[in-house]
Amino acid sequence: VNNEYSSTITLIPISQLKTTSSTAAADIKAYLTQIDGLRPQELADGQAIATAIQSAATGNVQPLSQARVRIAQFSAALKGVSTPKPAQEYQQLYVSLIDFTVQQLQAIEQNATGDQAKAAQAVLNIQNTLPSYVTRLSSLRATVEGASNQ
């Protein structure tokens, strides 16, 4: 089904994440520090991705390719982070959103100079899908931060 307004994010099974049964505030705090330290600049600065996408549309896919590789590496690194129990729902959504983003960036990269309708669809998928999930992620993050301060 091609829904131009939104697509859904497939959640990675918790079993594919590195989890611990810890609920200790210190472990949660360490987890947050670790994942924040791994985040690539491209995800901290949304403009970098937008610029890379525009550049791909004009035939230069290298910036987009580099961004996609760094974000994919971030996803792989995230999956290896020990995640305390109170952060598992957050981690699951975070990794799932990153993987979704990588898939869409790959579709843009592969179709930027060929099937522009496919590339445009991937851009729409990002624009229309991510915001509501990012809002949910922020809310989960606040809950996890609260648990880290117990």
CSV table of C-alpha atoms in Angstrom, one decimal:
chain,number,residue,atom,x,y,z
A,1,VAL,CA,0.0,0.0,0.0
A,2,ASN,CA,1.5,3.3,-1.1
A,3,ASN,CA,0.3,5.8,1.5
A,4,GLU,CA,1.8,9.2,0.6
A,5,TYR,CA,0.9,10.7,4.0
A,6,SER,CA,2.7,8.4,6.4
A,7,SER,CA,4.2,5.1,6.8
A,8,THR,CA,4.7,3.1,9.9
A,9,ILE,CA,7.9,2.3,11.7
A,10,THR,CA,8.5,-1.4,12.2
A,11,LEU,CA,9.8,-1.8,15.8
A,12,ILE,CA,13.0,-3.9,16.2
A,13,PRO,CA,12.3,-6.9,18.6
A,14,ILE,CA,13.6,-6.2,22.1
A,15,SER,CA,15.4,-9.6,21.7
A,16,GLN,CA,17.7,-8.0,19.1
A,17,LEU,CA,18.8,-5.4,21.6
A,18,LYS,CA,21.4,-5.8,24.3
A,19,THR,CA,19.4,-5.6,27.5
A,20,THR,CA,19.9,-5.9,31.2
A,21,SER,CA,17.5,-6.3,34.1
A,22,SER,CA,19.0,-3.4,36.0
A,23,THR,CA,16.7,-0.6,37.2
A,24,ALA,CA,19.5,1.3,39.0
A,25,ALA,CA,19.6,5.1,38.4
A,26,ALA,CA,23.4,5.0,37.9
A,27,ASP,CA,23.0,2.4,35.1
A,28,ILE,CA,20.3,4.4,33.4
A,29,LYS,CA,22.4,7.5,33.6
A,30,ALA,CA,25.4,5.7,32.2
A,31,TYR,CA,23.3,4.3,29.4
A,32,LEU,CA,22.1,7.9,28.4
A,33,THR,CA,25.6,9.3,28.5
A,34,GLN,CA,26.8,6.4,26.3
A,35,ILE,CA,24.1,6.7,23.6
A,36,ASP,CA,24.4,10.5,23.6
A,37,GLY,CA,28.1,10.2,23.0
A,38,LEU,CA,27.6,7.9,20.0
A,39,ARG,CA,25.1,10.1,18.2
A,40,PRO,CA,26.6,11.4,14.9
A,41,GLN,CA,26.6,15.2,14.1
A,42,GLU,CA,24.1,14.5,11.2
A,43,LEU,CA,21.4,13.6,13.8
A,44,ALA,CA,22.1,16.6,16.0
A,45,ASP,CA,21.9,18.9,13.0
A,46,GLY,CA,18.8,18.2,10.9
A,47,GLN,CA,20.0,20.7,8.3
A,48,ALA,CA,23.0,18.5,7.3
A,49,ILE,CA,20.6,15.8,6.1
A,50,ALA,CA,18.4,18.2,4.3
A,51,THR,CA,21.4,19.7,2.5
A,52,ALA,CA,22.7,16.2,1.6
A,53,ILE,CA,19.3,15.3,0.2
A,54,GLN,CA,19.2,18.5,-1.9
A,55,SER,CA,22.8,17.8,-3.1
A,56,ALA,CA,21.7,14.2,-4.1
A,57,ALA,CA,18.9,15.6,-6.1
A,58,THR,CA,21.4,17.5,-8.2
A,59,GLY,CA,23.5,14.4,-8.8
A,60,ASN,CA,26.0,14.6,-6.0
A,61,VAL,CA,25.1,11.6,-3.7
A,62,GLN,CA,28.4,11.6,-1.8
A,63,PRO,CA,27.3,13.7,1.2
A,64,LEU,CA,24.1,11.7,1.5
A,65,SER,CA,26.0,8.4,1.2
A,66,GLN,CA,28.5,9.5,3.9
A,67,ALA,CA,25.6,10.7,6.2
A,68,ARG,CA,23.8,7.4,5.7
A,69,VAL,CA,26.9,5.3,6.5
A,70,ARG,CA,27.5,7.3,9.7
A,71,ILE,CA,23.9,6.9,10.8
A,72,ALA,CA,23.9,3.2,10.0
A,73,GLN,CA,27.1,2.8,12.1
A,74,PHE,CA,25.3,4.7,14.9
A,75,SER,CA,22.5,2.2,14.7
A,76,ALA,CA,24.9,-0.7,14.9
A,77,ALA,CA,26.7,0.9,17.9
A,78,LEU,CA,23.3,1.6,19.6
A,79,LYS,CA,22.3,-2.0,19.3
A,80,GLY,CA,25.4,-3.0,21.2
A,81,VAL,CA,24.7,-0.7,24.2
A,82,SER,CA,23.6,-2.4,27.4
A,83,THR,CA,20.1,-1.1,28.0
A,84,PRO,CA,18.7,-1.1,31.5
A,85,LYS,CA,15.1,-2.2,31.9
A,86,PRO,CA,13.5,1.3,32.3
A,87,ALA,CA,15.1,2.4,29.0
A,88,GLN,CA,14.2,-0.6,26.8
A,89,GLU,CA,11.1,0.9,25.3
A,90,TYR,CA,13.0,4.1,24.5
A,91,GLN,CA,15.9,2.1,23.0
A,92,GLN,CA,13.6,0.0,20.9
A,93,LEU,CA,11.9,3.0,19.4
A,94,TYR,CA,15.2,4.9,19.0
A,95,VAL,CA,16.9,2.1,17.1
A,96,SER,CA,13.8,1.5,15.0
A,97,LEU,CA,13.6,5.2,14.0
A,98,ILE,CA,17.3,5.3,13.1
A,99,ASP,CA,16.9,2.1,11.0
A,100,PHE,CA,13.9,3.6,9.3
A,101,THR,CA,15.8,6.8,8.5
A,102,VAL,CA,18.7,4.8,7.1
A,103,GLN,CA,16.3,2.8,4.8
A,104,GLN,CA,14.7,6.0,3.5
A,105,LEU,CA,18.1,7.7,3.0
A,106,GLN,CA,19.3,4.7,1.1
A,107,ALA,CA,16.1,4.9,-1.1
A,108,ILE,CA,16.9,8.6,-1.8
A,109,GLU,CA,20.5,7.8,-2.6
A,110,GLN,CA,19.7,5.0,-4.9
A,111,ASN,CA,17.0,6.8,-6.8
A,112,ALA,CA,18.1,10.5,-6.7
A,113,THR,CA,19.4,10.5,-10.2
A,114,GLY,CA,17.1,7.8,-11.6
A,115,ASP,CA,13.6,7.2,-10.3
A,116,GLN,CA,13.0,10.6,-8.8
A,117,ALA,CA,9.4,9.7,-7.8
A,118,LYS,CA,10.9,6.9,-5.5
A,119,ALA,CA,13.4,9.4,-4.1
A,120,ALA,CA,10.6,11.9,-3.5
A,121,GLN,CA,8.5,9.3,-1.8
A,122,ALA,CA,11.3,8.5,0.6
A,123,VAL,CA,11.7,12.2,1.5
A,124,LEU,CA,7.9,12.3,2.1
A,125,ASN,CA,8.2,9.1,4.3
A,126,ILE,CA,10.8,10.9,6.5
A,127,GLN,CA,8.8,14.2,6.6
A,128,ASN,CA,5.5,12.6,7.3
A,129,THR,CA,6.4,9.7,9.5
A,130,LEU,CA,9.2,10.8,11.8
A,131,PRO,CA,7.7,13.8,13.6
A,132,SER,CA,5.0,11.9,15.5
A,133,TYR,CA,7.5,9.1,16.4
A,134,VAL,CA,10.1,11.7,17.5
A,135,THR,CA,7.5,13.3,19.8
A,136,ARG,CA,6.9,9.8,21.3
A,137,LEU,CA,10.6,9.3,21.6
A,138,SER,CA,11.0,12.6,23.5
A,139,SER,CA,8.3,11.6,25.9
A,140,LEU,CA,10.0,8.2,26.5
A,141,ARG,CA,13.3,10.0,26.9
A,142,ALA,CA,11.9,12.3,29.6
A,143,THR,CA,10.6,9.2,31.5
A,144,VAL,CA,14.0,7.5,31.2
A,145,GLU,CA,15.8,10.7,32.4
A,146,GLY,CA,13.4,10.8,35.3
A,147,ALA,CA,14.3,7.2,36.2
A,148,SER,CA,18.0,8.1,36.1
A,149,ASN,CA,17.4,10.8,38.7
A,150,GLN,CA,15.7,8.5,41.3
